[in-house]
XYZ file of N, CA and C in Angstrom:
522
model
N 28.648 -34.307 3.407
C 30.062 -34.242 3.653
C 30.465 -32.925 4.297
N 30.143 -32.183 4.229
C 30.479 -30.347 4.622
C 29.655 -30.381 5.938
N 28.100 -31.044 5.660
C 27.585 -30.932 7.265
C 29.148 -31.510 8.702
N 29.424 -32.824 7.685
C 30.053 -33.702 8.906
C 31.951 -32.698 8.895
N 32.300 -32.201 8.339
C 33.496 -31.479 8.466
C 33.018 -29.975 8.986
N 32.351 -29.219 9.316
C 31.755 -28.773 10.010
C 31.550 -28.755 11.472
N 30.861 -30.240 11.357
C 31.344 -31.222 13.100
C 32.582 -31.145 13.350
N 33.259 -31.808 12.739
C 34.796 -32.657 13.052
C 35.506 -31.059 13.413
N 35.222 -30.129 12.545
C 36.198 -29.036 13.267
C 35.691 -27.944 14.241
N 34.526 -28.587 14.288
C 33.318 -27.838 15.683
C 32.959 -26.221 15.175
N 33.063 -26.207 13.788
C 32.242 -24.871 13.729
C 31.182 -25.002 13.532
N 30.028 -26.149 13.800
C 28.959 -26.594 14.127
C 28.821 -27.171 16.069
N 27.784 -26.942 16.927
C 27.911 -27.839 17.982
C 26.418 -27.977 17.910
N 26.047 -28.698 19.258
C 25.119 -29.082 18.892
C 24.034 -27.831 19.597
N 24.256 -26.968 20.379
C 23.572 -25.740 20.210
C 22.890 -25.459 18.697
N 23.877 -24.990 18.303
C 23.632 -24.507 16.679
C 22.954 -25.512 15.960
N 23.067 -26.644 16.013
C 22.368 -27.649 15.219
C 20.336 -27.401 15.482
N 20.343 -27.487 17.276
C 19.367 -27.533 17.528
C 18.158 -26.377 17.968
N 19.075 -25.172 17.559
C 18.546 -23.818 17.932
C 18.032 -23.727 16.035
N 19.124 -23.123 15.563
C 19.708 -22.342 14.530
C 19.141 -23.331 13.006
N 19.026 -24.813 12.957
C 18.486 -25.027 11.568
C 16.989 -25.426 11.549
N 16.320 -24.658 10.315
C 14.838 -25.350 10.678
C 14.566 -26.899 9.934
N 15.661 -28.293 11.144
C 14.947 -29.161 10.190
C 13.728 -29.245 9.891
N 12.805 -29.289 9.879
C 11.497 -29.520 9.567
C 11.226 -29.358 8.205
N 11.856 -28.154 7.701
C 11.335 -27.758 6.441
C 12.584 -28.211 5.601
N 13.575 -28.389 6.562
C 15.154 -28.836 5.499
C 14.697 -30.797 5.528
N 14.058 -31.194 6.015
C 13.542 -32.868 5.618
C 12.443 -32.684 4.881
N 11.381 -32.229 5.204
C 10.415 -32.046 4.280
C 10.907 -31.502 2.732
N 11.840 -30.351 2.644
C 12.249 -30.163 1.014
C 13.067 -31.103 0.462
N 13.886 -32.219 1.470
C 14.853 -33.040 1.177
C 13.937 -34.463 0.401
N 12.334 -34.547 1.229
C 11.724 -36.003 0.661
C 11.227 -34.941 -0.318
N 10.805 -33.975 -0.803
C 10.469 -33.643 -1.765
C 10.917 -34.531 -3.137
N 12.572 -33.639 -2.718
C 13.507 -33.978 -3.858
C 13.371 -35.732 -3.949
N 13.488 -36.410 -3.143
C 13.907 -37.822 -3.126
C 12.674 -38.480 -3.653
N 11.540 -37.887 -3.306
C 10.200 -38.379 -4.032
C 9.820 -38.421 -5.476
N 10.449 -37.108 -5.867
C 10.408 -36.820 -7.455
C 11.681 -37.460 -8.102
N 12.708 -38.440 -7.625
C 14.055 -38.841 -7.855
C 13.007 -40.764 -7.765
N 12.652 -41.011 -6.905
C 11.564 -42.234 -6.707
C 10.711 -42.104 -8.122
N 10.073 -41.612 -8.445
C 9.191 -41.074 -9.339
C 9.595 -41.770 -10.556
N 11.082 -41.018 -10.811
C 11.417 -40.848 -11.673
C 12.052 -42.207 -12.339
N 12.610 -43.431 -10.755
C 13.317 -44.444 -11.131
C 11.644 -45.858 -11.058
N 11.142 -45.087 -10.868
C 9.738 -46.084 -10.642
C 8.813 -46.171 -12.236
N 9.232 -44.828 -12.962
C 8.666 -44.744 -13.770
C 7.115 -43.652 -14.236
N 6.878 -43.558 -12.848
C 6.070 -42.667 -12.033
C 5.657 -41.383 -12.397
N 7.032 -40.579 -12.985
C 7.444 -39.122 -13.606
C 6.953 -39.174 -14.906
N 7.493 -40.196 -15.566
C 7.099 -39.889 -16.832
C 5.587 -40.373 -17.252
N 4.495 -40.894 -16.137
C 3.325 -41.019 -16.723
C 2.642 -39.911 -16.046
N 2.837 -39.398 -15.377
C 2.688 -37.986 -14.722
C 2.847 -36.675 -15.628
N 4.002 -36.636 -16.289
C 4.840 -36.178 -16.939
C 3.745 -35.878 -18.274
N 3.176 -37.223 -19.270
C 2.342 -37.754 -19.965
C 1.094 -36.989 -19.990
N 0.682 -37.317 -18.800
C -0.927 -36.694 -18.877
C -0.972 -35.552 -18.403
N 0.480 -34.557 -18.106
C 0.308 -33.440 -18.050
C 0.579 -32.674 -19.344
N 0.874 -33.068 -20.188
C 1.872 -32.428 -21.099
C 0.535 -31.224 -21.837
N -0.469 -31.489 -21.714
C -1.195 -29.947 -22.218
C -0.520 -28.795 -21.445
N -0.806 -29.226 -20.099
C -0.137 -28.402 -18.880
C 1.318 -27.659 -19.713
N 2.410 -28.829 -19.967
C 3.546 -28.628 -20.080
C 3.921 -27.658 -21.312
N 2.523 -27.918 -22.144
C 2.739 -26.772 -23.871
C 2.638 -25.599 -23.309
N 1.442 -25.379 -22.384
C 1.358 -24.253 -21.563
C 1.895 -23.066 -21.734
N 2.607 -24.088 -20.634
C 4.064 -23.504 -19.314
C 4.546 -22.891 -20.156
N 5.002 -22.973 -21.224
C 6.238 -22.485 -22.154
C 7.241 -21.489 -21.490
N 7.974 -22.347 -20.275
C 8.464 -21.951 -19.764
C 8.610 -20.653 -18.856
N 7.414 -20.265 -18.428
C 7.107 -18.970 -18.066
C 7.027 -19.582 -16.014
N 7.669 -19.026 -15.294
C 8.044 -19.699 -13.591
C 6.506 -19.151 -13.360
N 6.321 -17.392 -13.454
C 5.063 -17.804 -12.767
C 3.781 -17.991 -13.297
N 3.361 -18.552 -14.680
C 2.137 -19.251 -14.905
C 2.225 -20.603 -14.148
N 3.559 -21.238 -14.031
C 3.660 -22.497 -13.307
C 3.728 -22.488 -12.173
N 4.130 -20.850 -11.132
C 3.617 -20.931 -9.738
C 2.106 -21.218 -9.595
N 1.315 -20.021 -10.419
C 0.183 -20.251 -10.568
C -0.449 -21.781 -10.462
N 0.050 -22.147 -11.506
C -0.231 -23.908 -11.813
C -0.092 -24.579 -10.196
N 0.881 -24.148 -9.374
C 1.278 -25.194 -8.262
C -0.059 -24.698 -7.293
N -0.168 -22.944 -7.140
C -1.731 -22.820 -6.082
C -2.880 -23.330 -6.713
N -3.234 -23.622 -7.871
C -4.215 -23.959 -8.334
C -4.417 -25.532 -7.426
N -3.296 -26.437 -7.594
C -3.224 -27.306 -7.115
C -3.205 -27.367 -5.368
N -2.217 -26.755 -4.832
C -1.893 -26.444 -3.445
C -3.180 -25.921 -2.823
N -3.880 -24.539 -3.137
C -4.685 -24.301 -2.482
C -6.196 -24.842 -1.943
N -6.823 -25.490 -2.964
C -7.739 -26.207 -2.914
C -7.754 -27.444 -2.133
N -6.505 -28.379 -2.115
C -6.358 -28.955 -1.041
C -5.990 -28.944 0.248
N -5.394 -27.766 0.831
C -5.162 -26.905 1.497
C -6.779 -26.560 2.654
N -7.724 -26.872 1.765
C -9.203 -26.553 2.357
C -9.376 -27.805 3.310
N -9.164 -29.097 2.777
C -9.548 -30.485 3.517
C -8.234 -30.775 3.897
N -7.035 -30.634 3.969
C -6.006 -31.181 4.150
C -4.783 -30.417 5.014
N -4.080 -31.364 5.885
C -3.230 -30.521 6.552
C -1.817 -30.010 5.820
N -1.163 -29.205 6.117
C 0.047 -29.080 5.405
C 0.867 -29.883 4.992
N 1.094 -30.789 5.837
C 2.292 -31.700 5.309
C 2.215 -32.622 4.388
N 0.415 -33.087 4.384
C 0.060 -33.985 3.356
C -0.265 -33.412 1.762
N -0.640 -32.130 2.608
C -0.739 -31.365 0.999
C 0.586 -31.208 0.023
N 1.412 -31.032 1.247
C 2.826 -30.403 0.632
C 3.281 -31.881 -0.723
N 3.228 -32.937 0.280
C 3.623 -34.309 -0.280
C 2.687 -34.849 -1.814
N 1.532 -34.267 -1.791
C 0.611 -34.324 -2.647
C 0.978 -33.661 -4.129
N 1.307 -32.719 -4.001
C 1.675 -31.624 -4.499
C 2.912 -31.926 -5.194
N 3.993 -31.986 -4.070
C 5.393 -32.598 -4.616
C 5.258 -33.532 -5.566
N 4.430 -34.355 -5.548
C 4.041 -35.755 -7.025
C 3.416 -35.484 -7.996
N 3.021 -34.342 -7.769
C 2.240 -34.094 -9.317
C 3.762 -32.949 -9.883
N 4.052 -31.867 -9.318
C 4.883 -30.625 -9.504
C 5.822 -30.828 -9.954
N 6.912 -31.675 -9.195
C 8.145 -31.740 -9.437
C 8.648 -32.647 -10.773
N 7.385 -33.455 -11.219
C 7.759 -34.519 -12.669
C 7.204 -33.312 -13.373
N 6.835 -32.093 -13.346
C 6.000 -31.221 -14.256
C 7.117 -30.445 -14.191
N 7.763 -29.742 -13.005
C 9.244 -28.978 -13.139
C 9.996 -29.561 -14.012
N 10.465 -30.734 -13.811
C 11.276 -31.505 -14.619
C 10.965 -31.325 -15.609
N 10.380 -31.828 -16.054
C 9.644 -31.589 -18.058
C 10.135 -30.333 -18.471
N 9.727 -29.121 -17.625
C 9.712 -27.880 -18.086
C 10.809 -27.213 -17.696
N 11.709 -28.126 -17.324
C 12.932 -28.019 -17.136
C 13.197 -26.422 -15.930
N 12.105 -26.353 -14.869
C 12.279 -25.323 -13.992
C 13.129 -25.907 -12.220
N 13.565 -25.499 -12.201
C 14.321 -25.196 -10.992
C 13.600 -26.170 -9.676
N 14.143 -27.512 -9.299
C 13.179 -28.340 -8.282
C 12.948 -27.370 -7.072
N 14.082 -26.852 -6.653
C 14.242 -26.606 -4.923
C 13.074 -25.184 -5.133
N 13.254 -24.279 -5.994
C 12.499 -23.133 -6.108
C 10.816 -23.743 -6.293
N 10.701 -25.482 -6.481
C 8.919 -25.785 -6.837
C 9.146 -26.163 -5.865
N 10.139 -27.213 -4.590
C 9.620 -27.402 -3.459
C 9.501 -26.019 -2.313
N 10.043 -25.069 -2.778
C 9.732 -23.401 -2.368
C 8.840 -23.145 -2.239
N 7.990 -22.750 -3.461
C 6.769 -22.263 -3.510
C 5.830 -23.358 -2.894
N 6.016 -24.743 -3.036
C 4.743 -25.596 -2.193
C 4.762 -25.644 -1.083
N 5.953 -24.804 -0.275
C 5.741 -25.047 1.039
C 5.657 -23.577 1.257
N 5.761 -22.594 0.353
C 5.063 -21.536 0.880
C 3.706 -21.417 1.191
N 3.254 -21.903 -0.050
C 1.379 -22.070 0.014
C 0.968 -23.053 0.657
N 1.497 -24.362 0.818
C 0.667 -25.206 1.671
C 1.021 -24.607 3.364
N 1.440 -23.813 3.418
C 1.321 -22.750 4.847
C -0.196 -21.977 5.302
N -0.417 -21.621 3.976
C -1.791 -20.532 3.955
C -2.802 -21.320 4.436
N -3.801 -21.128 5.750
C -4.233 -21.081 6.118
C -5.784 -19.937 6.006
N -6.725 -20.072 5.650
C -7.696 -19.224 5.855
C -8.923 -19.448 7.243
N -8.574 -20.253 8.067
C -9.740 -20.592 8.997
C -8.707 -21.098 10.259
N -8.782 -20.660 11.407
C -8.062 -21.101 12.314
C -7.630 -22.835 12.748
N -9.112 -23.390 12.477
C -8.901 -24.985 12.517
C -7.954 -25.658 11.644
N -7.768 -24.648 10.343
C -6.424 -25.434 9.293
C -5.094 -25.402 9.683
N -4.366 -24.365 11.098
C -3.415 -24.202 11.250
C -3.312 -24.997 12.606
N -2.211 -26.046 12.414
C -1.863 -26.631 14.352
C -1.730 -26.078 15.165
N -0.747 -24.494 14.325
C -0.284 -24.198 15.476
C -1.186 -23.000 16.354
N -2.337 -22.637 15.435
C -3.292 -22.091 16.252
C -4.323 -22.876 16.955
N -4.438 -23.947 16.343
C -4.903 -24.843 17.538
C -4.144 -25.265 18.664
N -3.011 -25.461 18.771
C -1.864 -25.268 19.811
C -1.765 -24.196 20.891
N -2.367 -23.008 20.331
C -2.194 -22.006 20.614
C -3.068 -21.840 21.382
N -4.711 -21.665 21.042
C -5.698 -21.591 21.623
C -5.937 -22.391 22.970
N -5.343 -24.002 22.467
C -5.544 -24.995 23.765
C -4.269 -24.550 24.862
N -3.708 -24.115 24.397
C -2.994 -23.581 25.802
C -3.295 -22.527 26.969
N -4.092 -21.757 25.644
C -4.977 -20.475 26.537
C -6.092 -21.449 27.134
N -6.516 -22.262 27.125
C -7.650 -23.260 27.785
C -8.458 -22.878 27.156
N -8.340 -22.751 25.687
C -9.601 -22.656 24.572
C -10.203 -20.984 24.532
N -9.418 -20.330 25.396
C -10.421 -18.904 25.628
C -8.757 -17.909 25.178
N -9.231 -17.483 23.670
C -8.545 -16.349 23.120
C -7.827 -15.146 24.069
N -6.922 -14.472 23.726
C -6.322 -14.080 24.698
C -5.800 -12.463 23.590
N -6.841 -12.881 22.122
C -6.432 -11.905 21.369
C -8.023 -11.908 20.662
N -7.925 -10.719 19.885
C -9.257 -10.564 18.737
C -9.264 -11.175 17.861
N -10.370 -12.291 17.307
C -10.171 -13.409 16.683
C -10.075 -12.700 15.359
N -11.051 -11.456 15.407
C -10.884 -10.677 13.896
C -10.117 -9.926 13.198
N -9.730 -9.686 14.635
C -7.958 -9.029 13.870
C -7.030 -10.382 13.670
N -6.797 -10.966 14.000
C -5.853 -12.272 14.177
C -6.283 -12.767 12.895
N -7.495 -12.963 12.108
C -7.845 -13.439 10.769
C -7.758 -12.184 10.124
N -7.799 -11.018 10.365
C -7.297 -9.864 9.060
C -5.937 -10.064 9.290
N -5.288 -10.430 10.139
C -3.344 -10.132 10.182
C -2.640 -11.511 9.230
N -3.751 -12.532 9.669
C -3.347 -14.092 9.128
C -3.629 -13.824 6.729
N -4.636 -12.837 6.812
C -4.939 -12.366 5.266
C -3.840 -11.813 4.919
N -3.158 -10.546 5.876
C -2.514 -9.417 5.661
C -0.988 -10.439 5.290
N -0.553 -11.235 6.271
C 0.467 -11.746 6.002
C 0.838 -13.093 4.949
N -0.530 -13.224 4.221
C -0.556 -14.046 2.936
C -0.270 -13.157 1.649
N -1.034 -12.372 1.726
C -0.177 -11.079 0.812
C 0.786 -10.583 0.533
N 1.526 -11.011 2.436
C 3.272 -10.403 2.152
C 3.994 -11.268 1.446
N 3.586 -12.884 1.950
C 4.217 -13.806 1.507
C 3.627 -14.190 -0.191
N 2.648 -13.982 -0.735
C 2.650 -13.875 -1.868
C 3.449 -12.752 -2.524
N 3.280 -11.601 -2.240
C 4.360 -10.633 -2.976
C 6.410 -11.004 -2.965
N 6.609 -11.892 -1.445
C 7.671 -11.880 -1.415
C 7.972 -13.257 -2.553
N 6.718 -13.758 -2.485
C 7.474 -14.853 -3.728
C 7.286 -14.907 -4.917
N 6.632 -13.447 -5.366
C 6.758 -13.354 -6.383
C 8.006 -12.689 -6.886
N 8.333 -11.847 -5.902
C 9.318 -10.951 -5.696
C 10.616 -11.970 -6.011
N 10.332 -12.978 -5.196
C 11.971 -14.323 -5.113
C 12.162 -14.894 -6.690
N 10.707 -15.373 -7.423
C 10.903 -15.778 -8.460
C 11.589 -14.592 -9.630
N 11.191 -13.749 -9.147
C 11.864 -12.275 -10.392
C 13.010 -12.552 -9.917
N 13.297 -12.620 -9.049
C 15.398 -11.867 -8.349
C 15.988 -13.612 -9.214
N 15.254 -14.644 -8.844
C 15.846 -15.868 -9.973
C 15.973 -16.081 -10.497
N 14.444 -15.054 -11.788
C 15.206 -14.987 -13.201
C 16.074 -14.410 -13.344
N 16.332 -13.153 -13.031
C 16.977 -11.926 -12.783
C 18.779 -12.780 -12.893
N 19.046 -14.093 -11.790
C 19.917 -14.352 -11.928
C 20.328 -15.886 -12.487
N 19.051 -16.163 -13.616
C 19.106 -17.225 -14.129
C 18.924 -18.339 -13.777
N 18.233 -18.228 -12.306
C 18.228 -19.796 -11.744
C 17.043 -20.102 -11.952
N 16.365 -20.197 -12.600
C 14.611 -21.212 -12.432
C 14.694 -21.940 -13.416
């Protein structure tokens, strides 16, 4: 409703629509949600829910033993699998396990699309395969710095989300 009044009084056009939002990741967090909402009316969640519940004594509510919990899951498939399928993978086990543990959905479809990003080998990322085939397969940079910068900037993005989950408790949202 706010997207479409937005329109109607043109402080949206379609510049801004098509520059300025990243759908990609705003549909992908949207089937997140709608998957774990499926789940949930399918019945799906709560046998999920079920055979996690050692998981769930765990958790005892602590965000990041349960980030933890999501790379344990995320990363390993992450090795054979491309992002988007991992992400979706992930979302079906996570989000009936958020729920239970009553943590914050949008902050678990957060973190799974932070990590199903990480990449350790150039062939796991498209867009360096994108990249390369445009150069006509012949690098145009140092493959070894380009894999220490691709390490260096998993680090940032792990610190910044650990960093995001503190500022959430901090203001009560997880």
């Amino acid at each position: 409703g706010v997207f479409c009044v937005f329109l109607v009084v043109e402080a949206l056009t379609d510049a801004h629509i098509q520059r300025d939002v990243a759908w990609d990741v705003m549909l992908l967090i949207g089937f997140f949600i709608s998957l774990e909402n499926i789940f949930v009316y399918l019945g799906i969640g709560g046998m999920i829910t079920a055979a996690l519940s050692g998981v769930t004594d765990a958790l005892n509510g602590n965000v990041y033993l349960f980030a933890a919990c999501i790379a344990a899951i995320v990363l390993p498939m992450r090795l054979a699998l491309p992002t988007t399928s991992v992400g979706v993978l992930a979302a079906a086990v996570c989000l009936p396990l958020a729920k239970a543990n009553s943590f914050d959905q949008w902050l678990t479809c957060f973190i799974i699309v932070v990590l199903a990003e990480f990449w350790w080998w150039p062939k796991q990322a498209s867009y360096v395969a994108t990249y390369t085939a445009a150069c006509d397969n012949e690098p145009i940079h140092e493959p070894q710095l380009f894999q220490h910068l691709n390490l260096l900037t998993i680090a940032i993005r792990v610190i910044a989300l650990l960093a995001f989950i503190g500022l959430r408790q901090l203001l009560g949202q997880t």
